Coordinates of C-alpha atoms in Angstrom, one line a residue:
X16 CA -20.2 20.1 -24.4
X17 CA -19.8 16.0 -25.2
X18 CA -20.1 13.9 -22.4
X19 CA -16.4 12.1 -22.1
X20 CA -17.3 8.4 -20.8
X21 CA -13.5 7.3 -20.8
X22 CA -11.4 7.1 -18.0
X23 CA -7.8 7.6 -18.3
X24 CA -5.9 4.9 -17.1
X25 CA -3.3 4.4 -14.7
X26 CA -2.5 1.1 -12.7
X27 CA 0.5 -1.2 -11.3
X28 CA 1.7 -4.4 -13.2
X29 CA 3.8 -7.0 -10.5
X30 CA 3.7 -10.5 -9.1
X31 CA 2.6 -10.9 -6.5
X32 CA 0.3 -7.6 -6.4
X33 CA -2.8 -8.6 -4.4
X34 CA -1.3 -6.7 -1.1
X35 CA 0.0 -3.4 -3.1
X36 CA -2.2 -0.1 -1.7
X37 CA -1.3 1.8 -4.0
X38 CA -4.2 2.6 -5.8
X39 CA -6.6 2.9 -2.5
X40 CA -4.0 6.3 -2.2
X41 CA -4.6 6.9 -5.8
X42 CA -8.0 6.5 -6.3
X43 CA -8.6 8.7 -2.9
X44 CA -6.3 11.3 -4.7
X45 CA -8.4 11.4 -8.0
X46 CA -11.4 12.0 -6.9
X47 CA -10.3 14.7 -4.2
X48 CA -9.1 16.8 -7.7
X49 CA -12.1 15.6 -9.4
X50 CA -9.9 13.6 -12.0
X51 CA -11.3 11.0 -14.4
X52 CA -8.9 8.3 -13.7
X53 CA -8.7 5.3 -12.9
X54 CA -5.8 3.4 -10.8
X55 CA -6.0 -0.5 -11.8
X56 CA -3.7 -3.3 -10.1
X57 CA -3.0 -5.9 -12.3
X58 CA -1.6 -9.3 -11.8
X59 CA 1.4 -9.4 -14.3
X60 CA 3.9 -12.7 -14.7
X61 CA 7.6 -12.6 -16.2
X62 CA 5.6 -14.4 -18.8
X63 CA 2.8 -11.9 -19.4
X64 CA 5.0 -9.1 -19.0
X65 CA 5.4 -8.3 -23.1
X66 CA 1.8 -8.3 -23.8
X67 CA 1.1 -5.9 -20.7
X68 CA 3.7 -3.7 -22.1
X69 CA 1.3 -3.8 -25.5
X70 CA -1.7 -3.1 -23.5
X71 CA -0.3 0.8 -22.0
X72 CA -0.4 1.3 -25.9
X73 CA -3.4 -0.2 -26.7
X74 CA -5.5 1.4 -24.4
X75 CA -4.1 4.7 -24.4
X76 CA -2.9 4.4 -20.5
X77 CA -1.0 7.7 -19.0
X78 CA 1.4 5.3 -17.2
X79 CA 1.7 2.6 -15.1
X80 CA 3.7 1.7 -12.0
X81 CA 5.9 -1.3 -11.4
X82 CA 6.7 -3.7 -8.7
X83 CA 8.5 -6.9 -8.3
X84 CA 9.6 -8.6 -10.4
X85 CA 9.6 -5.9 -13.5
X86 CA 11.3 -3.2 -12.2
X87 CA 14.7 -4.4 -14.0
X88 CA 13.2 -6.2 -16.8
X89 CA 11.1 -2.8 -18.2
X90 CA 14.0 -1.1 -19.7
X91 CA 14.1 -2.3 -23.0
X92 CA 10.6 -0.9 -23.4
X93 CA 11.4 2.5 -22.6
X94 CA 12.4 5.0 -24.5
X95 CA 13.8 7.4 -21.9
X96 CA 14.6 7.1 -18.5
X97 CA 15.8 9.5 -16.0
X98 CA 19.4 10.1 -14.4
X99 CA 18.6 8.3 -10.9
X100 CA 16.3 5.2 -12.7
X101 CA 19.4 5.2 -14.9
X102 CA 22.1 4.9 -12.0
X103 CA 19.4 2.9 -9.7
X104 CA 19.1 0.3 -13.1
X105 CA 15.4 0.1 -12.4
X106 CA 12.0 2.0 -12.9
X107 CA 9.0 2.0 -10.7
X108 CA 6.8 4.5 -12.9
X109 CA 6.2 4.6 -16.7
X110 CA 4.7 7.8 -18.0
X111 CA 3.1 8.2 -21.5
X112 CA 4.3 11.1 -23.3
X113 CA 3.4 11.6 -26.4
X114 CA 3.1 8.0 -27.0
X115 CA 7.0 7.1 -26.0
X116 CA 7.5 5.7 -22.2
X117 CA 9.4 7.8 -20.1
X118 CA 10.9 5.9 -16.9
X119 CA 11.1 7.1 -13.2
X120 CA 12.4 5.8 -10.1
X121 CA 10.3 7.6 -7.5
X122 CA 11.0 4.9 -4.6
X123 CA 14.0 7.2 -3.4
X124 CA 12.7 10.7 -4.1
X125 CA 9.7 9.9 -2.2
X126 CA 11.9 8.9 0.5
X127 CA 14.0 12.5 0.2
X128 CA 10.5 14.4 0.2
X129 CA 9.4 12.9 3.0
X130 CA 12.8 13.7 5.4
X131 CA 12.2 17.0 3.8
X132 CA 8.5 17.4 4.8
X133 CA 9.9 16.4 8.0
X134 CA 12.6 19.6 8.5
X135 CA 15.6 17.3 7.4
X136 CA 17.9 17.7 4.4
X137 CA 20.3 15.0 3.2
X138 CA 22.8 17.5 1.7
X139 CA 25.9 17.2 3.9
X140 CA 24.8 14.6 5.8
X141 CA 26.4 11.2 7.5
X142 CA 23.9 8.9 6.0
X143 CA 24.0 5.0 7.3
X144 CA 21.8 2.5 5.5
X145 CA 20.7 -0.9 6.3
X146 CA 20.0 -2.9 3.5
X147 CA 21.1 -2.9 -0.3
X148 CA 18.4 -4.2 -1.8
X149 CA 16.3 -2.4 -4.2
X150 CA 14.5 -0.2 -1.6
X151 CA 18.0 0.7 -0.4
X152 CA 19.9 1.5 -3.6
X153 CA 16.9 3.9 -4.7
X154 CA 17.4 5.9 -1.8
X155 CA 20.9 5.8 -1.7
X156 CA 20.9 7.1 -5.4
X157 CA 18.6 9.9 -4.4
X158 CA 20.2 11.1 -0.8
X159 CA 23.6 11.2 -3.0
X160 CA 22.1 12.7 -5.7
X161 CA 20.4 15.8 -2.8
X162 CA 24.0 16.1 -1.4
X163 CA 24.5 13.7 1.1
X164 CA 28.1 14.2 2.7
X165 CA 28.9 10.4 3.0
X166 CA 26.7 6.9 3.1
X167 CA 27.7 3.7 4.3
X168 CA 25.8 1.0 3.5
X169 CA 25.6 -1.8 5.9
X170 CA 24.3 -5.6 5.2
X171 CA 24.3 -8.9 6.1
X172 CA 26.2 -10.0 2.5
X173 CA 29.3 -7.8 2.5
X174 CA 29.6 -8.1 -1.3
X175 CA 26.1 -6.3 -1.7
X176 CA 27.1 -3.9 0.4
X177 CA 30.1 -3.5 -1.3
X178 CA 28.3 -3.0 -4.9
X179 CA 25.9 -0.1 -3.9
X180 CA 29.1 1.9 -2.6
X181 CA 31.0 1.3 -5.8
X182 CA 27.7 2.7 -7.8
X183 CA 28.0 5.3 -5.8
X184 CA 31.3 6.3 -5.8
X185 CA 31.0 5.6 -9.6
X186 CA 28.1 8.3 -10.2
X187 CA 27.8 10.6 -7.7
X188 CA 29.9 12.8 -5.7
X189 CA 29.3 11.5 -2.4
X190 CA 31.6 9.5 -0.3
X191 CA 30.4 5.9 -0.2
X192 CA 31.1 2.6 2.3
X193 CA 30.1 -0.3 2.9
X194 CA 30.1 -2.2 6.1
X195 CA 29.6 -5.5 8.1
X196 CA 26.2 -6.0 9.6
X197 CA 26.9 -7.7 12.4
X198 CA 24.2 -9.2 15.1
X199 CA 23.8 -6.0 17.9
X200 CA 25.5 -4.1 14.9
X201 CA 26.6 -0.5 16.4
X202 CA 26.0 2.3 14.8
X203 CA 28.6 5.3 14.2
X204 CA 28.4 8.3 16.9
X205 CA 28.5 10.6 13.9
X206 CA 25.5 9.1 12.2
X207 CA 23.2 11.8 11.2
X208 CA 20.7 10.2 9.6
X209 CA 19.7 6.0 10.1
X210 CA 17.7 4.4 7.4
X211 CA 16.3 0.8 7.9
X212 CA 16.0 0.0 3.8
X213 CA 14.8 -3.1 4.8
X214 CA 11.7 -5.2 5.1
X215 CA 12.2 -6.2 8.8
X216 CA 9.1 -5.1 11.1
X217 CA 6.7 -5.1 8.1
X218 CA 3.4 -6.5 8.7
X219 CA 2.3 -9.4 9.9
X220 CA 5.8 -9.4 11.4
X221 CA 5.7 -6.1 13.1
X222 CA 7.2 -7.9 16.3
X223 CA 10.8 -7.6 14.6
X224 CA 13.2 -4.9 14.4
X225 CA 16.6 -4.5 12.8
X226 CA 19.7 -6.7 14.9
X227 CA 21.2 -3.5 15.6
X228 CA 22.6 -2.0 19.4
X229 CA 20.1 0.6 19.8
X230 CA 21.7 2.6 22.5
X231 CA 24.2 3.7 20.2
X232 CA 21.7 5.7 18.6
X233 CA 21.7 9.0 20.4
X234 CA 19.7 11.8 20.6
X235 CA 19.9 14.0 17.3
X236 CA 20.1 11.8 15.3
X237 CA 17.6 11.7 12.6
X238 CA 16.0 8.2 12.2
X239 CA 13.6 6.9 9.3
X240 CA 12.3 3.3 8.0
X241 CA 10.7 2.6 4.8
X242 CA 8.6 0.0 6.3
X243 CA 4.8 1.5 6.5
X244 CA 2.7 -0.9 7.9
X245 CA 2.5 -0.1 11.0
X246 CA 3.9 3.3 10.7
X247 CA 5.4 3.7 13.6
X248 CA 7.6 0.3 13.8
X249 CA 9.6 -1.4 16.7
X250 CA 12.3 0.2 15.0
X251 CA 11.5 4.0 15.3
X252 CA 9.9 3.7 18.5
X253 CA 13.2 2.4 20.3
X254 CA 15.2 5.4 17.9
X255 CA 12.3 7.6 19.8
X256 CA 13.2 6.3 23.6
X257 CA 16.5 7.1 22.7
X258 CA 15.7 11.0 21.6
X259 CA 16.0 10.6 18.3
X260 CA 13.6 12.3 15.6
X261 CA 12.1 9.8 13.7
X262 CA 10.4 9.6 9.7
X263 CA 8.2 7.1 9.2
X264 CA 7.6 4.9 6.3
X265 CA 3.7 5.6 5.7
X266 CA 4.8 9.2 4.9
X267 CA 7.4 8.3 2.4
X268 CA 4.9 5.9 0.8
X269 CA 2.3 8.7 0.1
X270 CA 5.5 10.9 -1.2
X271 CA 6.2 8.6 -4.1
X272 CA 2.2 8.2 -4.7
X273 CA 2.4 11.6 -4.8
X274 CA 5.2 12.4 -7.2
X275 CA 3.5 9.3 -9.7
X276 CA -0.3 11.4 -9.9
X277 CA 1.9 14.4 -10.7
X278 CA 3.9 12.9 -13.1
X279 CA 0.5 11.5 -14.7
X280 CA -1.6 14.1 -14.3
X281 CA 0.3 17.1 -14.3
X282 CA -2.2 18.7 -11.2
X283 CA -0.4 18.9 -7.7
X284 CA -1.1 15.8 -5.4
X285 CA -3.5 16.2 -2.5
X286 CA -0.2 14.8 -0.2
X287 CA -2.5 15.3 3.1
X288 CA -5.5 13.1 1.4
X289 CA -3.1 10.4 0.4
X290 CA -1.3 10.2 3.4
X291 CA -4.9 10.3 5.7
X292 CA -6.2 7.4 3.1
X293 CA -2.9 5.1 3.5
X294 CA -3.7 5.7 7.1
X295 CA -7.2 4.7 7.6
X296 CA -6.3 1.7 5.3
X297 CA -3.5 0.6 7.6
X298 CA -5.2 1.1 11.1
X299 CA -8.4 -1.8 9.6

């Protein structure tokens, strides 16, 4: 049999990227299946941004993921997209098929795997959100879209807040709020489930925590952040005190790598290698 020198190629195109771990998870996920891939992170301006799209043909990629700030500005270069990147209006993950791009929002199912994983389900849920950025209205999307009972969404600008609810009420079938966030902001008794969407607590910052009064969350409640780094934030470790089960951000992270080298390679993702490599990365 012909030796095959050529990797396929994967990779991430956003500005700024130099932080993005992404591909340490990847990598560590490729060779544990003995794939020939390769996960590349690429500096990509607004300005650059056509010519990268060229390049996924040019060199015969199998996708590619997106961060800030081309997340938005991809779709006119796809040629599909799915029914949560189309309600979310934004794509984290192209895959090649059959040389068309196929776009994915995996930010908020990574999110509804890892509450999952955990022994929680969103369907019939009292979801509450803090945030509606980007982060936030990806997992909004996807926590409707599983079932969720009713979300409110609760932020600083009331007319953001007040957006995300209307696209929800607008394409899902889930009851939908939005909320003032005020400073020691309390949180519903019948809160089941407490999402920090936001960036607060992420490091070198990991000494803040969401304005919020944190003895009104009670025990039972289910409480999760999408900040990874450090796992186990200021955030969930007051939810904890207060006998709440908590879902940490590192394990939604390694969800959504995990859903991309599935969608790319078609072979199950090694979950506990990704998770273990975001890990040891985080704790140097």
């Amino acid at each position: 049999m012909e030796k095959n020198y050529r990797a396929e190629l994967v990779g991430v195109f956003g500005d700024p990227v130099d932080g993005n771990p992404t591909g340490v998870m990847e990598e560590a996920a490729f060779a544990a299946c003995g794939l020939n891939y390769r996960y590349l992170t690429l500096k990509v301006t607004k300005d650059d941004f056509d010519d990268a799209m060229k390049a996924i043909h040019a060199f015969h990629m199998r996708g590619m993921n997106l961060t800030m700030p081309h997340k938005i500005s991809v779709l006119p270069y796809l040629d599909e997209i799915s029914e949560a990147a189309r309600i979310i209006g934004a794509v984290n993950t192209i895959v090649v098929k059959d040389g068309k791009l196929f776009g994915e929002n995996t930010d908020g199912k990574g999110f509804v795997q890892a509450l999952n994983n955990s022994g929680v389900s969103p369907e019939g849920k009292r979801i509450v959100i803090l945030g509606a950025g980007g982060a936030a209205k990806a997992i909004a999307v996807e926590c409707a879209l599983a079932g969720a009972g009713m979300i409110t969404v609760m932020n600083r600008t009331a007319e953001r807040a007040q957006e995300l609810a209307g696209v929800l009420r607008a394409h899902t079938k889930t009851e939908a709020l939005a909320a003032a966030f005020p400073a020691r902001a309390a949180i519903p008794e019948d809160t089941d489930i407490l999402i920090n969407a936001t960036c607060i607590g992420l490091h070198p910052d990991s000494g803040q925590k969401p304005d919020i009064d944190y003895d009104t969350v009670r025990a039972g409640m289910v409480v999760s952040d999408v900040v990874f780094n450090p796992a186990e934030t200021l955030f969930l470790q007051e939810a904890a005190k207060r006998g709440a089960k908590t879902v940490n951000g590192l394990g939604m992270l390694a969800c959504q790598g995990a859903l991309n080298f599935t969608l790319w390679t078609g072979v199950e993702a090694p979950l506990d290698v990704m998770e273990d490599t975001l890990r040891r990365e985080f704790e140097q």
